[in-house]
Amino acid sequence: MSTFEPGTDWSIHQITALTGTTSRTLRHYAAIGLLPPSRIASNGYRHYNQQALVRLQRILLLRELGLGLPEIASVLGRERSPAAALKAHVAWLRGEQDRLTRLIASVEKTIEAENEGEKIMAEDMFDGFDHTQYKDEVEQRWGKDAYARSDAWWQSMDATEQAAWKGRVASLGGDWITAFTDGVSPDSPVAQELARRHVQWLASIPGTPASTPGGDIRGYVVGLAETYVADPRFGANYGGTEGASFVRDALGVYAEREL
């Protein structure tokens, strides 16, 4: 297994062997300014240091989400801490890991039932297949119409659009984690700009009070922010309870000032 020694770099051939990315792709990334090589040797070979490898990992992760290269460049351009962004991505991947585990289990139960001639439980067959896991919570908090509108909006997008939207959400989560790990105050300009982006994102989702004219935007934002802290499923997007508390406090300040 190859290891990376501090102060050294890897050739383009080593990188292609390690990642499966072609040299043509890496040269294209360099040509558009997305991933320039750390140095070019006298023989013309491109070399990449540890910082470049971390950036390449982020590029490949965002590609997995379905983002195009211009969107990836925009996401990376806003990142101040690759480690914080990766932490947010890990949280998203763990959520996907849990969903895939449930998918595997549901299919295995179907196979077992089919082989044994047993009755199939419908609720087991489709566990993990869709995005409706928060349906009851949404309907309880904001009504069936809110869920129906947001569901119709989500279903109207194709897989690429859905992946790109998830990527933008992951980017926002990464920026929140970066601000928290940098130790900025919830009422600082940095945190308040994130809060503005966050509210803008909420307002882009049909069916939410933030997108409804005359809706209780302030109550919605404050209440949702409390949910981030109370529910580990949401808090994971912001680095855990402490990060979610930071997001809640920043959104609270923004709501008091602007909503």
PDB file of C-alpha atoms in Angstrom:
ATOM      1  CA  MET A   1       0.000   0.000   0.000  1.00  0.00           C
ATOM      2  CA  SER A   2       1.347   3.432  -0.931  1.00  0.00           C
ATOM      3  CA  THR A   3       1.912   5.971   1.797  1.00  0.00           C
ATOM      4  CA  PHE A   4       2.395   9.712   1.640  1.00  0.00           C
ATOM      5  CA  GLU A   5       5.449  11.139   3.332  1.00  0.00           C
ATOM      6  CA  PRO A   6       5.337  14.814   4.394  1.00  0.00           C
ATOM      7  CA  GLY A   7       7.398  16.982   2.104  1.00  0.00           C
ATOM      8  CA  THR A   8       7.070  14.639  -0.868  1.00  0.00           C
ATOM      9  CA  ASP A   9       4.677  14.532  -3.777  1.00  0.00           C
ATOM     10  CA  TRP A  10       3.160  11.992  -6.130  1.00  0.00           C
ATOM     11  CA  SER A  11       3.425  11.864  -9.898  1.00  0.00           C
ATOM     12  CA  ILE A  12       0.391  12.050 -12.137  1.00  0.00           C
ATOM     13  CA  HIS A  13       0.836   8.342 -12.928  1.00  0.00           C
ATOM     14  CA  GLN A  14       0.724   7.440  -9.250  1.00  0.00           C
ATOM     15  CA  ILE A  15      -2.410   9.522  -8.786  1.00  0.00           C
ATOM     16  CA  THR A  16      -4.202   7.903 -11.714  1.00  0.00           C
ATOM     17  CA  ALA A  17      -3.295   4.436 -10.415  1.00  0.00           C
ATOM     18  CA  LEU A  18      -4.524   5.322  -6.929  1.00  0.00           C
ATOM     19  CA  THR A  19      -7.799   7.036  -7.825  1.00  0.00           C
ATOM     20  CA  GLY A  20      -8.773   5.602 -11.199  1.00  0.00           C
ATOM     21  CA  THR A  21      -8.923   9.157 -12.535  1.00  0.00           C
ATOM     22  CA  THR A  22      -7.338   9.441 -15.968  1.00  0.00           C
ATOM     23  CA  SER A  23      -4.358  11.653 -16.709  1.00  0.00           C
ATOM     24  CA  ARG A  24      -6.497  13.384 -19.332  1.00  0.00           C
ATOM     25  CA  THR A  25      -9.030  14.295 -16.628  1.00  0.00           C
ATOM     26  CA  LEU A  26      -6.317  15.627 -14.319  1.00  0.00           C
ATOM     27  CA  ARG A  27      -4.890  17.738 -17.144  1.00  0.00           C
ATOM     28  CA  HIS A  28      -8.364  19.100 -17.822  1.00  0.00           C
ATOM     29  CA  TYR A  29      -8.793  19.969 -14.141  1.00  0.00           C
ATOM     30  CA  ALA A  30      -5.486  21.837 -14.340  1.00  0.00           C
ATOM     31  CA  ALA A  31      -6.457  23.635 -17.559  1.00  0.00           C
ATOM     32  CA  ILE A  32      -9.654  25.044 -16.005  1.00  0.00           C
ATOM     33  CA  GLY A  33      -7.916  25.964 -12.746  1.00  0.00           C
ATOM     34  CA  LEU A  34      -9.756  23.395 -10.658  1.00  0.00           C
ATOM     35  CA  LEU A  35      -6.717  21.327  -9.665  1.00  0.00           C
ATOM     36  CA  PRO A  36      -3.325  22.642 -10.771  1.00  0.00           C
ATOM     37  CA  PRO A  37      -0.350  20.349 -10.149  1.00  0.00           C
ATOM     38  CA  SER A  38       1.906  21.246  -7.231  1.00  0.00           C
ATOM     39  CA  ARG A  39       4.897  21.251  -9.548  1.00  0.00           C
ATOM     40  CA  ILE A  40       5.955  20.169 -13.008  1.00  0.00           C
ATOM     41  CA  ALA A  41       9.236  18.253 -13.172  1.00  0.00           C
ATOM     42  CA  SER A  42      11.948  18.821 -15.764  1.00  0.00           C
ATOM     43  CA  ASN A  43      10.656  15.823 -17.714  1.00  0.00           C
ATOM     44  CA  GLY A  44       7.243  17.469 -17.949  1.00  0.00           C
ATOM     45  CA  TYR A  45       5.545  15.145 -15.460  1.00  0.00           C
ATOM     46  CA  ARG A  46       2.984  16.704 -13.142  1.00  0.00           C
ATOM     47  CA  HIS A  47       3.292  16.138  -9.397  1.00  0.00           C
ATOM     48  CA  TYR A  48       0.758  16.603  -6.591  1.00  0.00           C
ATOM     49  CA  ASN A  49       1.416  17.259  -2.903  1.00  0.00           C
ATOM     50  CA  GLN A  50      -0.803  16.467   0.085  1.00  0.00           C
ATOM     51  CA  GLN A  51      -2.833  19.677  -0.238  1.00  0.00           C
ATOM     52  CA  ALA A  52      -3.586  18.831  -3.861  1.00  0.00           C
ATOM     53  CA  LEU A  53      -4.615  15.301  -2.905  1.00  0.00           C
ATOM     54  CA  VAL A  54      -7.073  16.655  -0.335  1.00  0.00           C
ATOM     55  CA  ARG A  55      -8.524  18.964  -2.973  1.00  0.00           C
ATOM     56  CA  LEU A  56      -8.806  16.075  -5.436  1.00  0.00           C
ATOM     57  CA  GLN A  57     -10.663  14.038  -2.814  1.00  0.00           C
ATOM     58  CA  ARG A  58     -13.162  16.879  -2.408  1.00  0.00           C
ATOM     59  CA  ILE A  59     -13.599  17.119  -6.176  1.00  0.00           C
ATOM     60  CA  LEU A  60     -14.300  13.402  -6.465  1.00  0.00           C
ATOM     61  CA  LEU A  61     -16.717  13.483  -3.522  1.00  0.00           C
ATOM     62  CA  LEU A  62     -18.652  16.376  -5.042  1.00  0.00           C
ATOM     63  CA  ARG A  63     -18.704  14.590  -8.386  1.00  0.00           C
ATOM     64  CA  GLU A  64     -20.309  11.648  -6.565  1.00  0.00           C
ATOM     65  CA  LEU A  65     -23.074  14.060  -5.526  1.00  0.00           C
ATOM     66  CA  GLY A  66     -23.680  14.867  -9.181  1.00  0.00           C
ATOM     67  CA  LEU A  67     -22.264  18.406  -9.234  1.00  0.00           C
ATOM     68  CA  GLY A  68     -20.794  19.745 -12.452  1.00  0.00           C
ATOM     69  CA  LEU A  69     -17.304  21.202 -12.601  1.00  0.00           C
ATOM     70  CA  PRO A  70     -18.433  24.871 -12.469  1.00  0.00           C
ATOM     71  CA  GLU A  71     -20.482  24.131  -9.326  1.00  0.00           C
ATOM     72  CA  ILE A  72     -17.561  22.254  -7.772  1.00  0.00           C
ATOM     73  CA  ALA A  73     -15.259  25.187  -8.462  1.00  0.00           C
ATOM     74  CA  SER A  74     -17.777  27.495  -6.767  1.00  0.00           C
ATOM     75  CA  VAL A  75     -18.053  25.213  -3.713  1.00  0.00           C
ATOM     76  CA  LEU A  76     -14.291  24.880  -3.324  1.00  0.00           C
ATOM     77  CA  GLY A  77     -13.832  28.603  -3.828  1.00  0.00           C
ATOM     78  CA  ARG A  78     -15.967  29.304  -0.753  1.00  0.00           C
ATOM     79  CA  GLU A  79     -14.243  26.771   1.487  1.00  0.00           C
ATOM     80  CA  ARG A  80     -11.850  28.099   4.099  1.00  0.00           C
ATOM     81  CA  SER A  81     -11.259  24.769   5.820  1.00  0.00           C
ATOM     82  CA  PRO A  82     -11.091  21.558   3.746  1.00  0.00           C
ATOM     83  CA  ALA A  83     -11.134  19.524   6.954  1.00  0.00           C
ATOM     84  CA  ALA A  84     -14.403  21.129   8.084  1.00  0.00           C
ATOM     85  CA  ALA A  85     -15.957  20.609   4.653  1.00  0.00           C
ATOM     86  CA  LEU A  86     -14.909  16.967   4.694  1.00  0.00           C
ATOM     87  CA  LYS A  87     -16.429  16.599   8.148  1.00  0.00           C
ATOM     88  CA  ALA A  88     -19.769  17.777   6.768  1.00  0.00           C
ATOM     89  CA  HIS A  89     -19.422  15.379   3.874  1.00  0.00           C
ATOM     90  CA  VAL A  90     -18.719  12.507   6.261  1.00  0.00           C
ATOM     91  CA  ALA A  91     -21.944  13.330   8.102  1.00  0.00           C
ATOM     92  CA  TRP A  92     -23.836  13.140   4.816  1.00  0.00           C
ATOM     93  CA  LEU A  93     -22.091   9.890   3.848  1.00  0.00           C
ATOM     94  CA  ARG A  94     -22.968   8.319   7.201  1.00  0.00           C
ATOM     95  CA  GLY A  95     -26.594   9.179   6.547  1.00  0.00           C
ATOM     96  CA  GLU A  96     -26.347   7.550   3.125  1.00  0.00           C
ATOM     97  CA  GLN A  97     -24.609   4.554   4.708  1.00  0.00           C
ATOM     98  CA  ASP A  98     -27.513   4.122   7.097  1.00  0.00           C
ATOM     99  CA  ARG A  99     -30.030   4.445   4.258  1.00  0.00           C
ATOM    100  CA  LEU A 100     -28.153   1.875   2.128  1.00  0.00           C
ATOM    101  CA  THR A 101     -27.975  -0.520   5.076  1.00  0.00           C
ATOM    102  CA  ARG A 102     -31.753  -0.262   5.373  1.00  0.00           C
ATOM    103  CA  LEU A 103     -32.107  -0.795   1.623  1.00  0.00           C
ATOM    104  CA  ILE A 104     -29.996  -3.952   1.752  1.00  0.00           C
ATOM    105  CA  ALA A 105     -31.957  -5.263   4.727  1.00  0.00           C
ATOM    106  CA  SER A 106     -35.296  -4.599   3.013  1.00  0.00           C
ATOM    107  CA  VAL A 107     -34.257  -6.409  -0.170  1.00  0.00           C
ATOM    108  CA  GLU A 108     -32.837  -9.342   1.815  1.00  0.00           C
ATOM    109  CA  LYS A 109     -36.152  -9.654   3.692  1.00  0.00           C
ATOM    110  CA  THR A 110     -37.990  -9.755   0.374  1.00  0.00           C
ATOM    111  CA  ILE A 111     -35.659 -12.445  -0.954  1.00  0.00           C
ATOM    112  CA  GLU A 112     -36.106 -14.494   2.217  1.00  0.00           C
ATOM    113  CA  ALA A 113     -39.885 -14.145   2.095  1.00  0.00           C
ATOM    114  CA  GLU A 114     -39.974 -15.130  -1.564  1.00  0.00           C
ATOM    115  CA  ASN A 115     -37.755 -18.171  -0.999  1.00  0.00           C
ATOM    116  CA  GLU A 116     -39.748 -19.315   2.018  1.00  0.00           C
ATOM    117  CA  GLY A 117     -43.130 -18.567   0.507  1.00  0.00           C
ATOM    118  CA  GLU A 118     -43.924 -16.190   3.346  1.00  0.00           C
ATOM    119  CA  LYS A 119     -46.075 -13.054   3.352  1.00  0.00           C
ATOM    120  CA  ILE A 120     -44.115  -9.916   2.550  1.00  0.00           C
ATOM    121  CA  MET A 121     -44.511  -6.964   4.900  1.00  0.00           C
ATOM    122  CA  ALA A 122     -44.982  -3.889   2.727  1.00  0.00           C
ATOM    123  CA  GLU A 123     -43.506  -1.555   5.336  1.00  0.00           C
ATOM    124  CA  ASP A 124     -40.305  -3.624   5.295  1.00  0.00           C
ATOM    125  CA  MET A 125     -40.029  -3.765   1.509  1.00  0.00           C
ATOM    126  CA  PHE A 126     -39.583  -0.065   0.955  1.00  0.00           C
ATOM    127  CA  ASP A 127     -37.558   1.013   3.990  1.00  0.00           C
ATOM    128  CA  GLY A 128     -34.819   3.363   2.843  1.00  0.00           C
ATOM    129  CA  PHE A 129     -36.057   3.838  -0.699  1.00  0.00           C
ATOM    130  CA  ASP A 130     -37.315   7.403  -0.657  1.00  0.00           C
ATOM    131  CA  HIS A 131     -36.991  10.853   0.845  1.00  0.00           C
ATOM    132  CA  THR A 132     -40.258  10.750   2.767  1.00  0.00           C
ATOM    133  CA  GLN A 133     -38.765   9.755   6.143  1.00  0.00           C
ATOM    134  CA  TYR A 134     -39.744  13.153   7.618  1.00  0.00           C
ATOM    135  CA  LYS A 135     -43.246  13.170   6.087  1.00  0.00           C
ATOM    136  CA  ASP A 136     -45.144  12.788   9.373  1.00  0.00           C
ATOM    137  CA  GLU A 137     -43.020  15.416  11.115  1.00  0.00           C
ATOM    138  CA  VAL A 138     -43.493  17.944   8.323  1.00  0.00           C
ATOM    139  CA  GLU A 139     -47.255  17.375   8.181  1.00  0.00           C
ATOM    140  CA  GLN A 140     -47.547  17.630  11.967  1.00  0.00           C
ATOM    141  CA  ARG A 141     -45.579  20.866  12.138  1.00  0.00           C
ATOM    142  CA  TRP A 142     -46.701  22.691   8.995  1.00  0.00           C
ATOM    143  CA  GLY A 143     -49.643  20.785   7.523  1.00  0.00           C
ATOM    144  CA  LYS A 144     -50.248  18.256   4.765  1.00  0.00           C
ATOM    145  CA  ASP A 145     -50.246  20.931   2.075  1.00  0.00           C
ATOM    146  CA  ALA A 146     -46.705  21.953   3.032  1.00  0.00           C
ATOM    147  CA  TYR A 147     -45.466  18.409   2.596  1.00  0.00           C
ATOM    148  CA  ALA A 148     -47.407  17.874  -0.631  1.00  0.00           C
ATOM    149  CA  ARG A 149     -45.977  21.023  -2.212  1.00  0.00           C
ATOM    150  CA  SER A 150     -42.396  20.277  -1.207  1.00  0.00           C
ATOM    151  CA  ASP A 151     -42.780  16.648  -2.304  1.00  0.00           C
ATOM    152  CA  ALA A 152     -44.109  17.689  -5.723  1.00  0.00           C
ATOM    153  CA  TRP A 153     -41.191  20.113  -6.096  1.00  0.00           C
ATOM    154  CA  TRP A 154     -38.672  17.399  -5.222  1.00  0.00           C
ATOM    155  CA  GLN A 155     -40.248  14.846  -7.543  1.00  0.00           C
ATOM    156  CA  SER A 156     -40.188  17.362 -10.396  1.00  0.00           C
ATOM    157  CA  MET A 157     -36.376  17.316 -10.402  1.00  0.00           C
ATOM    158  CA  ASP A 158     -34.342  14.659 -12.164  1.00  0.00           C
ATOM    159  CA  ALA A 159     -31.573  12.715 -10.421  1.00  0.00           C
ATOM    160  CA  THR A 160     -28.868  15.167 -11.468  1.00  0.00           C
ATOM    161  CA  GLU A 161     -30.829  18.159 -10.183  1.00  0.00           C
ATOM    162  CA  GLN A 162     -31.556  16.393  -6.911  1.00  0.00           C
ATOM    163  CA  ALA A 163     -27.873  15.518  -6.477  1.00  0.00           C
ATOM    164  CA  ALA A 164     -26.837  19.097  -7.232  1.00  0.00           C
ATOM    165  CA  TRP A 165     -29.311  20.386  -4.649  1.00  0.00           C
ATOM    166  CA  LYS A 166     -27.923  17.955  -2.069  1.00  0.00           C
ATOM    167  CA  GLY A 167     -24.456  19.195  -2.940  1.00  0.00           C
ATOM    168  CA  ARG A 168     -25.422  22.808  -2.272  1.00  0.00           C
ATOM    169  CA  VAL A 169     -26.926  21.770   1.060  1.00  0.00           C
ATOM    170  CA  ALA A 170     -23.721  19.916   1.963  1.00  0.00           C
ATOM    171  CA  SER A 171     -21.720  23.011   1.021  1.00  0.00           C
ATOM    172  CA  LEU A 172     -23.808  25.203   3.305  1.00  0.00           C
ATOM    173  CA  GLY A 173     -23.358  22.685   6.111  1.00  0.00           C
ATOM    174  CA  GLY A 174     -19.610  22.697   5.516  1.00  0.00           C
ATOM    175  CA  ASP A 175     -19.500  26.490   5.707  1.00  0.00           C
ATOM    176  CA  TRP A 176     -21.388  26.393   9.010  1.00  0.00           C
ATOM    177  CA  ILE A 177     -18.910  23.862  10.419  1.00  0.00           C
ATOM    178  CA  THR A 178     -15.987  25.966   9.223  1.00  0.00           C
ATOM    179  CA  ALA A 179     -17.362  29.062  10.957  1.00  0.00           C
ATOM    180  CA  PHE A 180     -17.938  27.115  14.165  1.00  0.00           C
ATOM    181  CA  THR A 181     -14.465  25.545  14.175  1.00  0.00           C
ATOM    182  CA  ASP A 182     -12.943  28.964  13.436  1.00  0.00           C
ATOM    183  CA  GLY A 183     -14.539  30.193  16.673  1.00  0.00           C
ATOM    184  CA  VAL A 184     -16.548  33.052  15.193  1.00  0.00           C
ATOM    185  CA  SER A 185     -19.384  34.543  17.214  1.00  0.00           C
ATOM    186  CA  PRO A 186     -23.012  33.782  16.259  1.00  0.00           C
ATOM    187  CA  ASP A 187     -23.621  37.520  15.822  1.00  0.00           C
ATOM    188  CA  SER A 188     -20.495  38.092  13.719  1.00  0.00           C
ATOM    189  CA  PRO A 189     -20.766  39.216  10.081  1.00  0.00           C
ATOM    190  CA  VAL A 190     -19.520  35.793   8.938  1.00  0.00           C
ATOM    191  CA  ALA A 191     -22.183  33.901  10.895  1.00  0.00           C
ATOM    192  CA  GLN A 192     -24.906  36.337   9.918  1.00  0.00           C
ATOM    193  CA  GLU A 193     -24.062  35.990   6.235  1.00  0.00           C
ATOM    194  CA  LEU A 194     -24.392  32.227   6.651  1.00  0.00           C
ATOM    195  CA  ALA A 195     -27.726  32.761   8.382  1.00  0.00           C
ATOM    196  CA  ARG A 196     -28.895  34.890   5.457  1.00  0.00           C
ATOM    197  CA  ARG A 197     -27.891  32.127   3.028  1.00  0.00           C
ATOM    198  CA  HIS A 198     -29.609  29.566   5.221  1.00  0.00           C
ATOM    199  CA  VAL A 199     -32.895  31.459   5.261  1.00  0.00           C
ATOM    200  CA  GLN A 200     -32.592  32.034   1.515  1.00  0.00           C
ATOM    201  CA  TRP A 201     -32.163  28.278   1.072  1.00  0.00           C
ATOM    202  CA  LEU A 202     -35.232  27.544   3.226  1.00  0.00           C
ATOM    203  CA  ALA A 203     -37.241  30.059   1.217  1.00  0.00           C
ATOM    204  CA  SER A 204     -36.344  28.204  -1.999  1.00  0.00           C
ATOM    205  CA  ILE A 205     -38.220  25.080  -0.868  1.00  0.00           C
ATOM    206  CA  PRO A 206     -41.919  25.236  -1.838  1.00  0.00           C
ATOM    207  CA  GLY A 207     -44.343  24.539   0.974  1.00  0.00           C
ATOM    208  CA  THR A 208     -42.248  25.893   3.827  1.00  0.00           C
ATOM    209  CA  PRO A 209     -43.447  28.934   5.801  1.00  0.00           C
ATOM    210  CA  ALA A 210     -40.278  30.650   4.575  1.00  0.00           C
ATOM    211  CA  SER A 211     -41.490  30.359   0.969  1.00  0.00           C
ATOM    212  CA  THR A 212     -45.126  31.254   1.641  1.00  0.00           C
ATOM    213  CA  PRO A 213     -46.163  34.940   1.394  1.00  0.00           C
ATOM    214  CA  GLY A 214     -47.396  36.016   4.797  1.00  0.00           C
ATOM    215  CA  GLY A 215     -46.041  32.864   6.413  1.00  0.00           C
ATOM    216  CA  ASP A 216     -44.507  32.855   9.887  1.00  0.00           C
ATOM    217  CA  ILE A 217     -40.931  32.910   8.607  1.00  0.00           C
ATOM    218  CA  ARG A 218     -39.464  33.987  11.910  1.00  0.00           C
ATOM    219  CA  GLY A 219     -41.238  31.299  13.925  1.00  0.00           C
ATOM    220  CA  TYR A 220     -40.352  28.697  11.308  1.00  0.00           C
ATOM    221  CA  VAL A 221     -36.642  29.558  11.288  1.00  0.00           C
ATOM    222  CA  VAL A 222     -36.364  29.722  15.076  1.00  0.00           C
ATOM    223  CA  GLY A 223     -38.310  26.499  15.542  1.00  0.00           C
ATOM    224  CA  LEU A 224     -36.314  24.661  12.907  1.00  0.00           C
ATOM    225  CA  ALA A 225     -33.065  25.881  14.460  1.00  0.00           C
ATOM    226  CA  GLU A 226     -34.122  24.349  17.783  1.00  0.00           C
ATOM    227  CA  THR A 227     -34.769  21.079  15.955  1.00  0.00           C
ATOM    228  CA  TYR A 228     -31.183  21.060  14.696  1.00  0.00           C
ATOM    229  CA  VAL A 229     -30.019  20.860  18.319  1.00  0.00           C
ATOM    230  CA  ALA A 230     -32.712  18.530  19.607  1.00  0.00           C
ATOM    231  CA  ASP A 231     -32.563  15.963  16.801  1.00  0.00           C
ATOM    232  CA  PRO A 232     -29.189  14.257  16.145  1.00  0.00           C
ATOM    233  CA  ARG A 233     -30.256  13.498  12.575  1.00  0.00           C
ATOM    234  CA  PHE A 234     -30.234  17.213  11.812  1.00  0.00           C
ATOM    235  CA  GLY A 235     -27.346  18.093  14.119  1.00  0.00           C
ATOM    236  CA  ALA A 236     -25.049  15.718  12.232  1.00  0.00           C
ATOM    237  CA  ASN A 237     -25.173  18.113   9.276  1.00  0.00           C
ATOM    238  CA  TYR A 238     -23.478  20.768  11.389  1.00  0.00           C
ATOM    239  CA  GLY A 239     -20.859  18.694  13.179  1.00  0.00           C
ATOM    240  CA  GLY A 240     -22.944  17.507  16.123  1.00  0.00           C
ATOM    241  CA  THR A 241     -24.729  19.171  19.009  1.00  0.00           C
ATOM    242  CA  GLU A 242     -22.189  21.968  19.580  1.00  0.00           C
ATOM    243  CA  GLY A 243     -22.099  22.926  15.917  1.00  0.00           C
ATOM    244  CA  ALA A 244     -25.884  22.784  15.698  1.00  0.00           C
ATOM    245  CA  SER A 245     -26.132  25.029  18.774  1.00  0.00           C
ATOM    246  CA  PHE A 246     -23.931  27.564  16.998  1.00  0.00           C
ATOM    247  CA  VAL A 247     -26.215  27.455  13.944  1.00  0.00           C
ATOM    248  CA  ARG A 248     -29.285  27.855  16.175  1.00  0.00           C
ATOM    249  CA  ASP A 249     -27.811  30.870  17.943  1.00  0.00           C
ATOM    250  CA  ALA A 250     -26.762  32.529  14.682  1.00  0.00           C
ATOM    251  CA  LEU A 251     -30.189  31.966  13.123  1.00  0.00           C
ATOM    252  CA  GLY A 252     -31.789  33.307  16.297  1.00  0.00           C
ATOM    253  CA  VAL A 253     -29.812  36.534  16.007  1.00  0.00           C
ATOM    254  CA  TYR A 254     -30.678  36.818  12.321  1.00  0.00           C
ATOM    255  CA  ALA A 255     -34.363  36.217  12.986  1.00  0.00           C
ATOM    256  CA  GLU A 256     -34.371  38.901  15.685  1.00  0.00           C
ATOM    257  CA  ARG A 257     -32.685  41.426  13.419  1.00  0.00           C
ATOM    258  CA  GLU A 258     -34.057  40.695  10.004  1.00  0.00           C
ATOM    259  CA  LEU A 259     -37.299  38.691  10.159  1.00  0.00           C
TER     260      LEU A 259
END
